[in-house]
């Protein structure tokens, strides 16, 4: 059974079709990277998975459960999300940002929550920053707190929406390294990113989305070397040029 399945998903805002007939499936442990021009519907696609946005047609199924049959809090515990702009609480420390969900959603006692938060901060290399506030952290460190905050809920699936695009270039690597480790450990990951080095080395599937539709989808090396669609070739060519 697939871990995540999109079946003919439709989404529109007012008159505008934002996702049209989007279908794909991911198995447990799959890493899928989505690319596409601005406005293609990439963030919308991710946001539909944990119901930050509701779809208008079709179905999304998580490990056999249509997400619309799930309690939204259960769904969000099973699906972690990492945002471009971190979304950390400024008045809470790195540790405090992570214990919040553990205490309020999972209802763990404070001591257990702290222990678990610290373990995940350690996993993303931030053991020495547990008491720092977001303003005292670099962008790369903030994003690693964001990743730890999602991981601590022990999700089945992780969503990443351009996790490195707000970072200074020299801080991108430390976040991609954490993502690559997660991928290697078998986490199922659906990530919007234009970091093509990451796509080539870590992704099982590269999907090109344009105007709310999947233009092409396949092994990254296949899309880079023998794209079937002219738009794919043009788009990936442009991204690769930018990285050089
Ligand atoms: N809440 C909203 N209300 C109305 N329109 C929206 C809303 N969110 C997104 N849209 C529209 O849906 C389309 C797709 O937006 P989306 O943010 O999913 O694109 P994207 O591929 O993530 O783009 P970017 O690369 O710029 O992040 C855009 O035309 C956008 O204006
Ligand atoms: Mg977006």
XYZ file of C-alpha atoms and ligand atoms in Angstrom:
276
model
C 0.000 0.000 0.000
C 1.242 3.520 -0.734
C 2.004 5.777 2.186
C 0.634 8.819 0.369
C -1.673 8.884 -2.579
C -3.099 11.814 -4.535
C -6.067 10.752 -6.653
C -7.246 13.325 -9.215
C -6.865 16.183 -6.765
C -8.477 19.492 -7.711
C -8.091 22.828 -5.988
C -9.182 26.279 -7.030
C -9.228 29.688 -5.453
C -12.252 31.604 -6.702
C -12.111 31.152 -10.482
C -8.488 30.082 -10.663
C -7.581 26.409 -11.017
C -4.528 25.957 -8.795
C -4.255 22.146 -8.878
C -5.784 20.168 -11.694
C -6.096 16.385 -11.837
C -2.991 15.805 -9.710
C -2.339 12.099 -9.149
C 0.768 10.421 -7.749
C 1.716 7.913 -5.102
C 4.619 7.586 -2.689
C 5.745 4.455 -0.905
C 7.113 4.444 2.622
C 10.704 5.711 2.553
C 10.321 7.508 -0.777
C 11.876 10.932 -1.224
C 10.084 13.056 -3.778
C 11.206 16.505 -4.878
C 8.778 18.881 -6.545
C 9.966 21.736 -8.715
C 8.127 24.248 -10.836
C 7.820 27.953 -11.572
C 6.409 30.441 -9.088
C 2.631 30.129 -8.889
C 2.641 26.522 -10.163
C 0.803 25.331 -7.055
C 3.700 23.674 -5.202
C 2.941 25.144 -1.760
C -0.760 24.536 -2.279
C -0.069 20.880 -3.042
C 1.857 20.466 0.217
C -0.665 22.415 2.261
C -3.461 20.142 1.043
C -1.726 17.141 2.626
C -2.081 18.374 6.198
C -5.252 20.299 5.459
C -3.905 23.790 5.874
C -5.856 24.052 2.606
C -8.907 21.965 1.727
C -9.192 20.336 -1.696
C -12.233 20.711 -3.944
C -12.126 17.359 -5.685
C -10.403 14.010 -5.766
C -8.894 12.329 -2.740
C -5.710 12.285 -0.677
C -5.018 9.039 1.179
C -2.436 8.610 3.959
C -1.484 5.004 4.637
C -4.941 3.818 3.637
C -6.836 6.592 5.427
C -8.578 9.256 3.316
C -7.345 12.399 5.074
C -10.835 13.848 5.191
C -11.894 11.039 7.497
C -9.129 11.854 9.974
C -9.213 14.219 12.890
C -7.147 17.188 11.712
C -4.905 17.134 14.795
C -4.190 13.428 14.310
C -3.412 14.116 10.672
C -0.988 16.926 11.549
C 0.757 14.721 14.076
C 1.270 12.121 11.368
C 2.474 14.657 8.793
C 5.254 17.062 9.809
C 5.796 20.283 7.897
C 8.819 22.540 7.534
C 8.264 26.050 6.195
C 10.455 28.399 4.196
C 10.308 31.103 6.877
C 10.702 28.713 9.861
C 7.481 29.740 11.688
C 9.162 29.630 15.110
C 7.725 31.384 18.170
C 10.047 34.331 18.838
C 9.393 34.370 22.584
C 10.258 30.714 23.105
C 13.697 29.113 23.120
C 14.690 26.386 20.664
C 13.711 23.838 23.303
C 10.504 25.737 24.149
C 9.454 25.755 20.503
C 9.673 21.985 20.500
C 8.213 21.124 23.899
C 5.082 23.160 23.084
C 3.542 20.533 20.790
C 4.667 17.700 23.017
C 2.967 19.183 26.050
C -0.129 20.599 24.368
C -0.823 18.045 21.653
C 0.715 14.839 22.983
C 0.100 15.920 26.613
C 3.521 14.735 27.784
C 4.715 15.951 31.175
C 7.296 18.741 31.084
C 10.277 16.607 32.011
C 9.586 13.987 29.340
C 8.930 16.725 26.778
C 12.280 18.393 27.538
C 14.106 15.092 27.287
C 12.560 14.345 23.926
C 13.055 17.898 22.602
C 16.729 17.782 23.543
C 17.189 14.422 21.835
C 15.820 15.790 18.560
C 17.789 19.038 18.863
C 20.818 16.783 19.215
C 19.854 14.926 16.062
C 19.938 18.185 14.061
C 23.239 19.228 15.672
C 21.884 21.861 18.073
C 22.638 20.376 21.499
C 24.498 23.533 22.456
C 21.647 25.885 21.450
C 18.673 24.483 23.347
C 18.287 27.670 25.410
C 18.741 30.112 22.522
C 15.889 32.254 21.251
C 15.229 32.402 17.491
C 16.719 35.912 17.322
C 19.999 34.471 18.625
C 20.143 31.752 15.954
C 21.300 31.864 12.338
C 18.801 31.046 9.596
C 20.285 27.587 9.197
C 20.004 26.947 12.933
C 16.424 28.242 12.962
C 15.509 25.910 10.149
C 17.106 22.983 11.955
C 14.922 23.828 14.989
C 11.955 23.800 12.577
C 12.946 20.348 11.371
C 13.445 19.043 14.924
C 10.043 20.433 15.901
C 8.387 18.445 13.115
C 10.430 15.280 13.770
C 9.733 15.191 17.482
C 6.121 14.236 16.774
C 7.513 11.133 15.033
C 5.584 11.729 11.809
C 5.063 9.158 9.072
C 5.643 11.756 6.388
C 7.586 15.023 6.267
C 6.695 17.947 4.015
C 9.268 20.620 3.209
C 8.283 23.861 1.471
C 11.450 25.469 0.096
C 13.275 24.905 3.392
C 16.501 26.560 2.248
C 15.323 29.370 0.003
C 15.305 32.007 2.776
C 18.870 31.149 3.815
C 22.162 32.799 2.991
C 24.001 30.527 0.545
C 26.626 29.473 3.106
C 23.888 28.139 5.436
C 22.054 26.014 2.868
C 24.402 23.043 3.210
C 23.815 22.416 6.916
C 20.062 22.143 6.355
C 20.425 19.947 3.270
C 22.775 17.688 5.261
C 20.087 17.167 7.909
C 17.554 16.420 5.166
C 19.916 13.983 3.461
C 20.475 12.160 6.780
C 16.715 11.875 7.248
C 16.305 10.525 3.750
C 19.056 7.990 4.355
C 17.351 6.871 7.563
C 14.230 6.036 5.552
C 11.967 9.002 6.290
C 9.254 9.510 3.674
C 9.753 13.060 2.394
C 7.844 15.278 -0.013
C 9.887 18.390 -0.617
C 9.564 21.483 -2.734
C 13.105 22.634 -3.358
C 15.141 24.008 -6.190
C 18.356 22.548 -4.786
C 19.114 20.229 -7.662
C 22.170 18.732 -5.976
C 19.867 17.440 -3.261
C 17.346 16.219 -5.835
C 20.027 14.313 -7.711
C 21.625 12.737 -4.663
C 18.659 12.106 -2.351
C 15.433 11.992 -4.348
C 13.830 8.850 -5.749
C 11.395 10.898 -7.783
C 11.516 14.356 -9.295
C 8.185 15.909 -10.227
C 7.736 19.002 -12.353
C 4.564 20.949 -11.617
C 3.374 23.723 -13.881
C 0.038 25.542 -13.859
C -1.254 23.094 -11.278
C -0.515 20.003 -13.329
C 2.209 17.395 -13.250
C 4.208 17.927 -16.437
C 6.682 15.132 -15.847
C 7.645 12.792 -13.057
C 10.409 10.197 -12.804
C 13.889 9.314 -11.547
C 15.910 12.558 -11.232
C 18.729 11.300 -13.475
C 16.176 10.400 -16.119
C 14.591 13.858 -16.052
C 17.968 15.586 -16.174
C 19.413 13.453 -18.953
C 16.465 12.467 -21.137
C 13.465 14.637 -20.285
C 10.395 13.793 -22.321
C 8.872 17.228 -22.088
C 10.436 20.379 -23.538
C 9.273 22.406 -20.536
C 11.074 20.003 -18.184
C 14.293 20.342 -20.142
C 14.051 24.109 -20.170
C 13.124 24.395 -16.502
C 15.735 21.970 -15.160
C 18.353 23.467 -17.471
C 17.712 26.887 -15.984
C 17.940 25.580 -12.389
C 21.171 23.737 -13.086
C 22.693 26.855 -14.686
C 21.821 28.842 -11.557
C 23.740 26.407 -9.371
C 26.895 26.664 -11.433
N -4.949 31.611 -0.009
C -4.991 31.883 -1.317
N -6.003 32.609 -1.832
C -6.077 32.871 -3.163
N -5.166 32.441 -4.066
C -4.126 31.719 -3.607
C -3.978 31.409 -2.215
N -2.852 30.664 -2.065
C -2.329 30.529 -3.298
N -3.084 31.164 -4.222
C -2.806 31.203 -5.670
O -2.594 29.873 -6.109
C -1.562 29.830 -7.070
C -0.509 28.836 -6.629
O 0.122 29.316 -5.457
P 1.233 28.510 -4.675
O 1.626 29.334 -3.516
O 0.763 27.128 -4.426
O 2.391 28.460 -5.771
P 3.928 28.025 -5.634
O 4.185 27.068 -6.742
O 4.177 27.549 -4.256
O 4.714 29.372 -5.925
P 6.098 29.937 -5.291
O 7.196 29.258 -6.057
O 6.049 31.402 -5.596
O 6.105 29.623 -3.827
C -1.036 31.245 -7.233
O -1.653 31.805 -8.364
C -1.510 31.935 -5.981
O -1.730 33.282 -6.211
Mg 5.430 28.182 -2.722
